[in-house]
XYZ file of C-alpha atoms in Angstrom:
666
model
C 1.208 40.759 -19.516
C 0.226 40.071 -23.389
C -2.533 41.910 -24.465
C -5.839 39.696 -25.855
C -5.218 40.772 -29.584
C -4.772 39.064 -32.376
C -1.582 39.893 -34.788
C -3.982 41.497 -37.599
C -5.879 43.602 -35.291
C -2.206 44.652 -33.478
C -0.994 45.505 -37.191
C -4.267 47.254 -38.129
C -4.350 49.812 -34.873
C -0.420 50.256 -35.508
C -1.207 50.933 -39.035
C -4.013 53.617 -38.388
C -2.001 55.298 -35.818
C 1.001 55.475 -38.171
C -1.470 57.107 -40.427
C -2.892 59.640 -38.077
C -0.238 60.154 -35.463
C 3.094 59.289 -37.341
C 5.427 56.665 -37.073
C 6.696 57.662 -33.508
C 3.785 56.817 -31.719
C 2.994 53.631 -33.946
C 6.202 52.242 -33.113
C 5.566 52.179 -29.602
C 1.937 51.478 -29.635
C 2.957 48.469 -31.809
C 5.841 47.000 -29.298
C 2.916 47.596 -26.432
C 0.725 45.241 -28.261
C 2.885 42.422 -28.896
C 5.118 42.925 -25.514
C 2.334 44.151 -23.382
C 2.674 46.430 -20.247
C 6.345 48.067 -20.290
C 8.010 50.526 -18.534
C 10.274 53.519 -20.293
C 13.713 51.518 -20.159
C 11.979 48.196 -21.430
C 10.255 50.069 -24.240
C 13.673 51.993 -25.199
C 15.487 48.531 -25.332
C 12.607 47.191 -27.449
C 12.037 50.046 -29.857
C 15.570 51.387 -30.084
C 14.545 54.951 -29.689
C 16.608 57.310 -27.600
C 14.467 58.512 -23.976
C 13.623 61.536 -25.414
C 11.808 60.660 -28.379
C 9.853 58.029 -26.524
C 8.559 60.447 -23.681
C 7.572 62.464 -26.873
C 5.862 59.395 -28.390
C 3.902 58.566 -25.076
C 2.768 62.126 -24.734
C 1.055 61.941 -27.943
C -0.501 58.649 -27.043
C -1.407 59.514 -23.496
C -2.996 62.576 -24.887
C -5.492 60.557 -27.634
C -6.148 58.139 -24.290
C -4.552 55.244 -26.425
C -2.444 54.050 -23.518
C -3.083 53.256 -20.153
C -0.338 54.227 -17.697
C 0.003 53.812 -13.741
C 2.448 54.057 -11.129
C 2.412 51.988 -8.111
C 2.194 54.534 -4.628
C 6.063 55.459 -3.637
C 7.536 54.589 -6.831
C 8.168 56.920 -9.458
C 8.577 53.954 -12.205
C 5.087 54.098 -14.525
C 4.096 51.392 -16.745
C 2.482 51.947 -19.803
C -0.147 49.719 -21.546
C -1.806 50.074 -25.216
C -5.419 50.336 -25.103
C -6.624 48.410 -28.302
C -10.197 49.223 -28.066
C -9.348 52.978 -28.362
C -7.002 52.526 -30.860
C -9.365 50.791 -33.090
C -12.034 52.986 -32.433
C -10.033 55.587 -34.646
C -11.442 53.654 -37.373
C -14.911 54.544 -37.363
C -14.341 58.345 -35.783
C -15.733 59.847 -39.064
C -18.805 57.246 -38.697
C -19.100 58.524 -35.010
C -18.865 62.245 -35.999
C -21.569 61.822 -38.573
C -23.912 59.883 -35.924
C -23.457 62.880 -33.782
C -24.377 65.301 -36.591
C -27.708 63.092 -37.333
C -28.796 62.550 -34.129
C -27.918 65.778 -32.066
C -27.225 68.386 -34.285
C -24.452 70.509 -36.348
C -23.017 72.530 -33.140
C -22.877 69.297 -31.268
C -21.039 67.450 -34.211
C -18.692 70.322 -34.304
C -17.849 70.616 -30.461
C -17.672 66.959 -30.446
C -15.082 66.966 -33.298
C -12.715 69.162 -31.651
C -12.569 67.208 -28.548
C -11.953 64.070 -30.567
C -9.149 65.572 -32.495
C -7.531 66.885 -29.068
C -7.853 63.481 -27.331
C -9.003 65.030 -24.101
C -9.002 68.699 -23.347
C -10.123 71.232 -20.776
C -13.169 73.859 -21.216
C -10.797 76.559 -21.265
C -8.664 75.066 -24.153
C -11.760 74.439 -25.731
C -12.954 78.025 -25.407
C -9.671 78.955 -26.708
C -9.961 76.717 -29.999
C -13.322 78.313 -30.702
C -11.702 81.729 -30.663
C -13.640 83.198 -27.511
C -12.371 85.322 -24.933
C -12.735 83.238 -21.375
C -12.976 86.381 -19.480
C -16.138 88.012 -21.553
C -19.197 85.923 -20.644
C -21.692 88.478 -20.858
C -23.457 90.900 -23.864
C -21.250 90.365 -26.344
C -20.941 86.521 -25.653
C -16.870 86.093 -25.878
C -16.450 88.121 -29.046
C -13.856 90.653 -28.808
C -14.788 94.400 -28.169
C -15.675 95.341 -31.808
C -18.185 92.497 -31.987
C -15.708 90.225 -33.790
C -14.189 86.776 -32.708
C -10.064 87.281 -31.963
C -7.519 85.890 -33.754
C -7.027 82.293 -34.182
C -11.012 81.621 -33.936
C -12.463 78.622 -36.222
C -14.925 80.610 -37.303
C -17.895 78.153 -36.378
C -21.421 78.837 -38.136
C -23.127 76.680 -35.562
C -21.085 78.059 -32.384
C -21.769 81.336 -32.299
C -21.172 82.505 -28.689
C -19.462 81.356 -25.620
C -23.026 80.786 -24.045
C -23.469 78.585 -27.173
C -20.389 76.226 -26.593
C -21.062 75.746 -23.249
C -24.732 74.635 -23.393
C -23.421 72.110 -26.257
C -20.837 70.563 -23.650
C -23.890 70.559 -21.354
C -25.844 68.760 -24.101
C -23.443 66.343 -25.197
C -22.102 65.508 -21.326
C -25.624 64.591 -20.335
C -26.074 62.410 -23.632
C -22.670 61.051 -22.137
C -21.026 61.296 -25.537
C -18.505 62.945 -23.540
C -16.996 62.419 -20.171
C -14.872 64.043 -17.357
C -11.338 62.632 -16.930
C -10.748 61.532 -13.544
C -7.887 59.886 -11.715
C -8.731 56.135 -13.149
C -9.398 57.518 -16.481
C -5.838 56.612 -17.793
C -5.452 52.952 -15.539
C -7.030 49.757 -16.684
C -10.259 49.089 -15.496
C -9.240 45.532 -14.728
C -6.662 46.757 -12.492
C -8.954 48.951 -10.744
C -11.430 45.994 -10.104
C -8.575 43.738 -9.216
C -7.185 46.381 -6.432
C -10.992 46.848 -5.384
C -11.353 42.775 -5.015
C -8.115 42.142 -3.103
C -8.383 45.312 -0.617
C -12.150 43.964 0.034
C -10.822 40.628 0.498
C -8.089 41.117 3.035
C -8.821 40.620 6.307
C -7.723 40.337 9.861
C -4.722 37.645 10.421
C -6.381 34.633 11.759
C -9.878 35.894 10.741
C -12.388 33.055 10.110
C -14.906 34.280 7.262
C -18.349 32.610 7.383
C -21.036 32.448 4.471
C -22.431 35.539 5.934
C -19.330 37.440 5.729
C -18.398 36.236 2.252
C -21.838 37.197 0.795
C -21.168 40.797 2.447
C -17.747 41.068 0.687
C -19.291 40.355 -2.726
C -21.656 42.822 -2.019
C -18.952 45.415 -1.517
C -16.795 44.449 -4.075
C -19.725 44.943 -6.291
C -20.774 48.114 -5.335
C -17.253 49.562 -5.129
C -16.948 48.374 -8.796
C -19.767 50.049 -10.070
C -19.246 53.285 -8.269
C -15.590 53.076 -10.203
C -17.003 52.560 -13.449
C -20.023 54.861 -12.776
C -17.572 57.759 -11.611
C -17.269 59.710 -14.663
C -21.032 60.372 -14.766
C -21.124 62.799 -11.689
C -20.690 65.547 -13.947
C -24.072 64.650 -15.726
C -25.908 64.378 -12.240
C -24.759 67.606 -11.469
C -25.676 69.020 -14.601
C -29.139 67.347 -14.763
C -29.940 69.742 -11.848
C -28.780 72.704 -13.274
C -29.802 72.089 -16.823
C -33.070 70.268 -16.960
C -34.410 72.084 -19.763
C -31.690 69.864 -22.001
C -32.088 66.454 -19.889
C -35.111 65.523 -22.474
C -33.736 64.029 -26.114
C -34.476 66.851 -28.796
C -36.205 66.296 -31.650
C -34.125 66.934 -34.814
C -35.176 68.246 -37.931
C -32.436 68.162 -40.783
C -30.149 68.973 -37.691
C -31.906 72.061 -36.151
C -32.534 71.814 -32.513
C -36.223 71.868 -31.086
C -35.452 73.950 -28.377
C -33.106 76.590 -27.537
C -29.964 77.513 -25.445
C -30.835 79.858 -22.356
C -28.212 79.100 -19.870
C -24.739 80.364 -19.360
C -21.626 78.638 -18.593
C -21.316 79.761 -14.867
C -24.626 78.455 -14.222
C -24.094 74.884 -15.967
C -21.169 74.382 -13.456
C -18.293 74.013 -16.616
C -15.534 75.118 -14.828
C -12.219 76.119 -17.018
C -10.371 73.745 -15.677
C -12.856 70.490 -16.000
C -11.172 67.885 -18.491
C -13.144 66.347 -21.145
C -12.732 63.258 -23.258
C -14.935 61.223 -25.892
C -17.289 58.273 -24.338
C -16.763 55.732 -26.861
C -19.201 53.099 -25.022
C -22.065 55.748 -25.691
C -21.106 56.280 -29.314
C -21.599 52.655 -29.712
C -24.852 52.202 -28.684
C -26.321 55.134 -31.131
C -24.156 53.239 -33.759
C -25.974 50.074 -32.650
C -29.312 51.759 -32.851
C -28.509 52.916 -36.536
C -27.590 49.302 -37.771
C -30.562 48.082 -36.089
C -32.656 50.450 -37.539
C -31.300 49.867 -41.074
C -31.825 46.076 -40.146
C -35.602 46.370 -39.512
C -35.730 48.567 -42.625
C -34.416 45.895 -44.749
C -36.550 43.201 -43.269
C -39.921 45.054 -43.051
C -39.811 48.190 -44.270
C -38.477 51.802 -44.494
C -41.654 53.686 -42.302
C -41.046 50.860 -40.010
C -37.548 51.291 -39.478
C -37.752 54.626 -38.667
C -40.386 54.514 -35.621
C -37.908 51.641 -34.788
C -34.874 54.036 -34.642
C -37.168 56.587 -32.790
C -37.929 53.837 -30.062
C -34.344 52.747 -29.818
C -33.181 56.374 -29.523
C -35.540 56.835 -26.638
C -34.106 53.547 -24.898
C -30.763 54.591 -25.799
C -30.855 57.482 -23.191
C -31.010 54.734 -20.010
C -28.348 52.520 -21.627
C -25.238 53.699 -21.194
C -23.340 50.841 -22.689
C -23.941 48.189 -25.672
C -22.486 44.890 -23.591
C -23.323 44.293 -19.779
C -20.682 43.415 -17.515
C -21.511 39.469 -16.620
C -19.479 40.125 -13.370
C -21.745 43.010 -12.055
C -24.704 43.009 -14.255
C -28.092 40.881 -15.052
C -29.453 41.227 -18.505
C -32.387 43.322 -18.582
C -35.836 40.757 -17.815
C -33.605 38.705 -15.477
C -35.082 39.096 -11.929
C -33.083 39.358 -8.551
C -29.793 38.821 -7.698
C -28.180 35.746 -9.317
C -24.971 33.913 -8.256
C -22.674 33.283 -10.520
C -20.296 30.496 -11.131
C -17.649 32.344 -8.948
C -20.671 32.538 -5.953
C -20.478 36.281 -6.851
C -23.829 37.962 -7.048
C -24.702 40.384 -9.690
C -27.226 43.152 -9.442
C -30.124 43.013 -11.602
C -30.741 45.632 -14.139
C -34.177 47.142 -14.419
C -35.993 46.904 -17.583
C -36.047 50.165 -20.050
C -39.451 50.442 -21.701
C -41.056 53.063 -23.435
C -45.072 53.643 -24.325
C -46.444 54.315 -27.402
C -47.299 57.694 -26.291
C -43.853 58.526 -25.432
C -42.749 57.442 -28.964
C -45.330 58.989 -30.743
C -44.224 62.458 -28.981
C -40.448 61.948 -30.088
C -41.753 60.693 -33.598
C -40.609 63.247 -36.204
C -44.079 64.605 -37.744
C -42.752 64.361 -41.190
C -42.860 60.739 -41.144
C -46.190 59.156 -42.860
C -46.773 56.355 -40.280
C -49.871 55.151 -42.802
C -47.577 53.678 -45.013
C -45.499 50.706 -45.026
C -48.393 48.570 -42.918
C -50.773 46.341 -45.689
C -54.417 46.728 -45.070
C -56.539 43.676 -44.144
C -59.853 43.249 -43.367
C -60.914 43.175 -39.451
C -62.191 39.538 -39.232
C -59.017 38.274 -40.755
C -56.836 40.008 -37.809
C -56.566 38.405 -34.302
C -56.512 41.359 -31.983
C -55.918 39.401 -28.862
C -52.759 37.302 -30.350
C -51.829 40.775 -32.094
C -51.538 42.539 -28.609
C -50.022 39.988 -26.621
C -47.716 41.023 -23.730
C -44.794 39.297 -22.745
C -43.521 40.544 -19.584
C -40.042 38.403 -19.797
C -38.249 37.925 -22.716
C -38.365 34.783 -24.844
C -34.867 33.754 -24.370
C -35.389 33.261 -20.399
C -38.613 31.696 -19.956
C -40.773 29.381 -22.112
C -43.988 29.821 -22.799
C -46.744 27.003 -21.423
C -47.783 24.444 -24.080
C -51.156 24.189 -22.532
C -51.769 27.953 -22.800
C -54.696 29.298 -24.697
C -54.537 30.149 -28.333
C -53.787 34.410 -27.777
C -53.504 34.442 -24.504
C -50.091 35.959 -23.122
C -48.056 34.339 -20.010
C -46.280 36.801 -18.186
C -43.429 35.774 -15.472
C -46.043 34.288 -12.828
C -47.933 32.324 -15.645
C -50.873 34.714 -15.898
C -52.662 35.732 -18.850
C -51.989 39.366 -19.317
C -54.330 40.297 -21.958
C -58.059 40.477 -21.013
C -60.906 39.695 -23.403
C -61.947 43.205 -22.377
C -58.750 44.998 -23.958
C -59.287 43.032 -27.025
C -62.919 44.104 -27.531
C -61.959 47.020 -26.892
C -59.463 47.477 -29.619
C -61.505 45.877 -32.034
C -64.322 48.406 -31.100
C -61.776 51.584 -31.377
C -60.227 50.486 -34.952
C -63.448 49.332 -36.220
C -65.512 52.251 -36.700
C -62.794 54.745 -37.514
C -61.424 52.383 -40.064
C -64.668 52.045 -41.556
C -65.285 56.124 -41.447
C -61.738 56.127 -43.291
C -62.709 53.446 -45.844
C -66.199 55.550 -46.760
C -68.034 51.989 -46.886
C -69.303 51.323 -43.307
C -72.889 51.528 -42.373
C -74.760 52.264 -39.089
C -78.695 52.020 -38.743
C -78.883 51.511 -42.447
C -77.384 54.954 -43.168
C -74.163 55.140 -45.316
C -71.028 56.675 -43.394
C -69.031 59.230 -45.725
C -65.613 59.750 -44.990
C -64.838 62.391 -42.178
C -62.699 65.672 -43.311
C -60.736 65.309 -40.225
C -58.912 62.042 -39.217
C -60.089 60.430 -35.903
C -58.004 61.654 -32.853
C -55.752 58.948 -32.146
C -55.134 57.994 -35.860
C -51.629 58.546 -36.039
C -51.332 56.845 -32.886
C -52.871 53.505 -33.915
C -51.083 53.687 -37.368
C -47.490 54.071 -35.431
C -48.493 51.045 -33.030
C -49.026 48.964 -36.147
C -45.577 49.129 -37.058
C -44.387 48.400 -33.271
C -46.710 45.436 -33.345
C -45.082 44.577 -36.747
C -41.857 44.847 -35.461
C -42.755 42.752 -31.704
C -44.234 39.838 -34.066
C -40.978 39.398 -36.376
C -39.285 36.275 -36.654
C -36.092 38.297 -35.401
C -37.813 39.843 -32.332
C -37.072 43.535 -32.684
C -39.626 44.717 -30.397
C -41.236 43.214 -27.354
C -44.711 43.984 -26.147
C -43.922 44.398 -22.212
C -46.878 46.356 -20.826
C -49.971 47.978 -21.493
C -49.499 51.209 -19.912
C -49.819 54.278 -22.075
C -51.351 52.195 -25.016
C -48.602 49.962 -24.813
C -45.220 49.415 -23.334
C -42.591 48.235 -25.832
C -38.476 47.338 -24.875
C -36.048 46.020 -26.821
C -33.959 42.439 -26.013
C -30.596 43.567 -27.361
C -28.786 40.359 -26.612
C -30.958 37.883 -28.562
C -31.721 40.080 -31.145
C -27.727 40.489 -31.892
C -27.019 36.981 -31.660
C -29.591 36.619 -34.356
C -28.249 39.349 -36.463
C -24.530 37.821 -35.925
C -25.780 34.508 -37.128
C -27.395 36.168 -39.890
C -24.036 37.599 -40.945
C -22.466 34.402 -40.312
C -24.643 32.515 -42.829
C -23.884 35.382 -45.271
C -20.632 34.678 -45.423
C -20.805 31.035 -45.646
C -23.033 31.243 -48.412
C -21.452 33.522 -50.351
C -18.171 31.534 -50.154
C -19.271 27.908 -50.208
C -22.886 28.265 -51.516
C -26.512 27.205 -50.485
C -25.186 23.621 -49.620
C -22.897 24.527 -47.516
C -24.947 26.860 -45.533
C -27.217 23.690 -45.366
C -24.976 21.375 -43.699
C -23.636 24.451 -41.187
C -27.585 25.099 -40.436
C -27.901 21.458 -39.440
C -24.964 20.907 -37.141
C -25.925 24.388 -35.860
C -29.147 22.971 -34.663
C -28.556 19.158 -34.334
C -25.062 19.545 -32.469
C -22.448 16.819 -33.323
C -23.703 14.408 -35.710
C -22.006 11.110 -37.398
C -21.018 11.739 -40.597
C -23.152 8.607 -41.780
C -26.117 10.657 -40.577
C -25.401 13.762 -42.574
C -26.459 12.928 -46.585
C -29.858 11.822 -44.810
C -30.531 14.873 -43.008
C -29.250 17.615 -45.923
C -30.797 15.498 -48.850
C -27.377 14.986 -50.851
C -25.141 12.564 -51.761
C -22.460 11.152 -49.630
C -19.777 12.194 -51.984
C -20.988 15.916 -52.089
C -21.466 15.914 -48.388
C -17.848 15.120 -47.894
C -16.140 17.451 -50.218
C -18.110 20.317 -48.780
C -17.223 19.202 -45.428
C -13.523 19.079 -46.076
C -13.891 22.712 -47.774
C -15.447 24.013 -44.767
C -12.931 22.304 -42.349
C -9.866 23.628 -44.365
C -11.715 27.148 -44.053
C -12.323 26.429 -40.326
C -16.066 26.791 -40.020
C -16.451 23.192 -39.167
C -14.520 20.269 -37.747
C -14.114 16.863 -36.914
C -14.020 14.987 -33.587
C -12.646 11.124 -33.420
C -14.196 8.641 -31.381
C -12.737 5.479 -31.177
C -14.998 2.213 -30.236
C -11.768 0.412 -28.955
C -7.987 0.469 -28.337
C -7.337 -0.443 -32.097
C -8.232 3.130 -33.176
C -8.590 2.089 -36.720
C -10.337 4.191 -39.002
C -13.230 1.464 -39.334
C -13.416 1.440 -35.655
C -13.864 4.674 -35.358
C -16.605 7.224 -35.068
C -16.225 10.641 -36.913
C -18.606 13.344 -35.494
C -18.925 16.941 -37.251
C -19.491 19.678 -34.917
C -19.806 23.611 -35.486
C -18.460 25.402 -32.850
C -20.079 29.486 -33.022
C -17.561 31.261 -30.764
C -14.475 29.587 -32.652
C -15.938 30.630 -35.999
C -17.138 34.523 -34.852
C -12.941 34.808 -33.700
C -12.025 33.619 -37.048
C -14.044 35.438 -38.638
C -13.535 38.815 -36.908
C -9.690 37.914 -37.242
C -9.879 37.425 -41.376
C -12.018 40.640 -41.182
C -9.053 42.580 -39.408
C -6.760 41.041 -41.796
C -8.688 42.466 -44.967
C -9.150 45.786 -43.340
C -5.272 45.877 -43.239
C -5.008 45.011 -46.763
C -6.891 48.066 -47.981
C -5.639 50.417 -45.867
C -2.025 49.066 -47.187
C -3.058 49.000 -50.649
C -4.446 52.775 -50.103
C -1.208 53.753 -49.121
C 0.848 52.275 -51.943
C -1.626 54.168 -54.509
C -0.495 57.399 -52.449
C 2.812 56.650 -52.817
C 2.545 55.947 -56.273
C 0.673 59.233 -57.225
C 2.407 61.269 -54.572
C 3.655 63.872 -57.090
C 0.150 64.815 -57.836
C -1.269 64.533 -54.654
C 1.316 67.126 -53.148
C 0.466 69.128 -56.074
C -3.378 69.118 -55.271
C -2.304 69.708 -51.646
C -1.062 73.439 -52.473
C -3.594 76.759 -51.660
C -3.409 77.927 -55.191
C -4.950 74.585 -56.360
C -7.562 73.505 -53.954
C -10.720 73.703 -55.419
C -9.677 74.712 -58.731
C -7.982 71.280 -59.511
C -9.631 70.482 -63.047
C -9.035 73.925 -64.386
C -5.255 74.254 -63.424
C -4.470 70.619 -63.903
C -3.975 69.014 -67.322
C -6.282 66.341 -68.635
C -3.614 63.440 -68.103
C -3.244 64.352 -64.234
C -7.038 65.052 -63.538
C -7.839 61.775 -64.778
C -5.232 59.750 -62.733
C -6.440 62.441 -59.697
C -9.943 61.372 -60.608
C -8.926 57.663 -60.641
C -7.467 58.060 -57.505
C -9.998 59.487 -55.532
C -12.501 56.701 -56.968
C -10.107 53.837 -55.568
C -9.765 55.722 -52.335
C -13.644 55.942 -52.075
C -14.075 52.383 -52.652
C -11.232 51.067 -50.457
C -12.366 53.127 -47.680
C -16.257 52.287 -48.211
C -15.099 48.733 -48.028
C -13.084 49.551 -44.656
C -16.553 50.868 -43.322
C -18.510 47.783 -44.378
C -15.878 45.427 -42.758
C -16.099 47.806 -39.659
C -19.686 47.450 -39.322
C -18.977 43.498 -39.413
C -16.514 43.865 -36.566
C -19.119 46.060 -34.633
C -21.783 43.396 -34.942
C -19.488 40.622 -33.622
C -17.482 42.160 -31.111
C -18.922 45.565 -29.735
C -22.659 45.438 -30.181
């Protein structure tokens, strides 16, 4: 069984493992990525390593969750399989740690980083890593009898007591950033699904299955697969009952928690033998929030991006992973149980939405929501159209052509906005705006500006940003309800598809110019086109079109299909249709990005080898922090040039990783 991973992606994973954990684990992971699932004798034969070193290397990879391993019941032979997603996540580990510090706090960042470095660890190991006494959970908070940490402590500035450590772990578990390690953690989830399906479909000999029995079997398979996938969330549900005070997402101001810690470790149910690991699926959800918020900030404005980020953080509390499993889950907004091509029924995913009041409560008070939105006269604003409510995503249902101007069609074709709502919005916004501007009149009197703002002025201003996001052509937000001054949600699937299209267009424009981008957009919109019709649609000369299409074909962005008119298959009796395959372009673009990332890291290794003498000198304890004072001017300049080159290469790798995330993970 070979892994479905490209050559450059496998080389990149092996290179990262080599850089972080050494050559021995890297040789093993490279063989597993190329040969697929293998046993220890097979690995010994392919790597030419002795069995003892092989076991040491496998132990490192298992500790870091980079392998799947499983032994058949009744057999002592275990098979090992590489986990390419976990290997690649090592590239973005620094980005994830920074995200945890920004979104959750510095204490969570420190504990999360420790767990990531250990791979997976017991709670007792974490207690020891932070230098606490596990048997002292009382007044001195895990310190020694004289009030100091015991020897070997990390000296953490944010996790001062054992109570703080347990509370921080509880927050991370409830946020799903870390998961409990269970029996199925080190198994490939596809193997688990396959075993569940085989067990459910195994019937009595000679038993005849009816359509009703098959439907019951499919429901059993889905329920058991979902239960296996959510098995690690049992600890979270337990802590939600014992630690309800941290179940609600906290507001952060410069990384400081808005709520304190009040529980101790025993009350939280974190036993010393509980094993924890990082949940990268949830980390990718938070990284996607940052990407989309930056995307909205670039297209609309910084304040609007901050409001959007607040909405995304609230929605992510109820989103476990970026991509739904098409075998079991429906996209949010799809209703009912739908049968796919394999006649298997999928469960409906509930639509997650937040009200404007909830968003305002979670919004950072320091954000000035009055900025970033232009002012317009009331008579120039169509409030009914601005407050349009869409109960079903636009990509799932087409709006009726005979709908009234400004009316909204829900899932059943009814108007979700009434005239009363639109008029009330006008009446509510009108007087407040006149008072703020100081130019309104009522009864012949001049109304001066009030000293205190209206009661809902901040809410109204924040709603303007949300409505602006809802009206954007990218579809950042969907206004899906009227409760709580409006309900808002995000349709991630079409939004990410548009973002991928933007990235592909940017690459094509940078490589082939605006004419190449124009041709690919025409093919994407029209489908397959005869080469004779392209010059007219693109408003270009035939020779220019042929040259540009040839360059695009050589790069793999477009291809041509030959359709002969008769059996002679001569060129003058053959039609040539150009087409744009989006899936193939995405895969090829990802492979090119993997190759570029690998070349950047290899270049960095070459530069490190060239400056190895200077770097070894800088690593000395008596030199760290005093490089400019100790080193000569010539060597210090070389060291500074190396640091600049290293920052540029690693920065380029992080930018390329953002492309991989958009095309593959988000």
